[in-house]
Amino acid sequence: MAKDDRSSINPFTGKSHFDMVNDDKFLQDSYNEYYGMINQSQLLDNTQDGQIVRNVAVRLIHAVEEYLSKIGRLDYVEDYYDWDFHLVADNTVNAFCMPGGKIVMFSGILSLANTEEKVAFILGHEMAHALLDHSRTRISAQNAQNALTSAAWIGSIAMDLVGLGGLGSLTRAATNVATVGSQFLLMNPWGRDQELEADRLGMLIIHWAGYDISHIPSFWQSMANQNSNEHDFFSTHPADSKRIAAMNELVHEIDNGADFYSGPVLGETPKPKDEFMDSHLVAGDVRFCQNCGAKAGVDDKFCTNCGAKFDVELKCSKCGTSVNPGDAFCINCGNKL
């Protein structure tokens, strides 16, 4: 199916994504890169690990198709996503899913993704990037940026030709600054948003496939410990604390019976609420460890997963509002403490 033969509205976001690419060339280039890599790689598809990857991938694909069928948007993947998946012998701790559904997992990541649920999250996250057309959006944005930069340079050269060389030089300098600015202020923020979107949709996909996602935040914490990324302004990936907070919030939504069928599951870019960013405490009877992200009871003193000690939160005995040590009265209800 050609791209133009399906609705431009993404079923997961409810929006039309920014698109300035030739679809046939885009997919052909992607497939050429994919098959070029596969043909030069040692494939582990017939090993025990390879069979786990295959079984998980098939289960996730079926879950996506079943979800889209329930919301009446199976057209989005039918005859367009040509799913394929391979486990490649490589120590790289990574995986990717190319446009059109070409999935590669490097064997190095199995040292961390050592359970079927963890493999499912890695694959689900990468599938989400493809289902959300993130590569197409990124390339379209880059093409738009390049077109604007080229136009500015051509304009500056024209100024030189008509005797306004000084103004032309200023224009070229401004263009260079604008290019750097667009990289950090436009392109990178989109990348960070896309990672948060892929986290959320990836977790939903594995949830729809019947996997337990409650331990995914702690798994990502272990991944983060391998390559900490707490400063996100100059990165295309969000800070790990934001990702873990958003993951915990989704676990909380699922535990409370959230409806994911009556509207887009990604109507807005995930932005975790303050209570999920605030170290570990979550409203209700659940908290999440500030050290590893594992779920714990609100009255637990230690994390059963990593042993970290939870901070003690003081609350007003009358209304339950958090108070500080030494407060004489509750600032919410005036109760004497």
Coordinates of N, CA and C in Angstrom, one line a residue, residues 38 86 111 160:
I38 N 22.0 -6.8 7.3 CA 21.6 -8.2 7.6 C 22.5 -9.2 6.8
H86 N 15.4 -9.8 13.3 CA 16.6 -10.6 13.4 C 17.4 -10.3 14.7
S111 N 22.6 -8.9 27.6 CA 23.3 -9.0 28.9 C 22.5 -8.2 30.0
D160 N 26.0 39.7 -2.1 CA 27.4 40.0 -2.5 C 27.5 40.4 -4.0

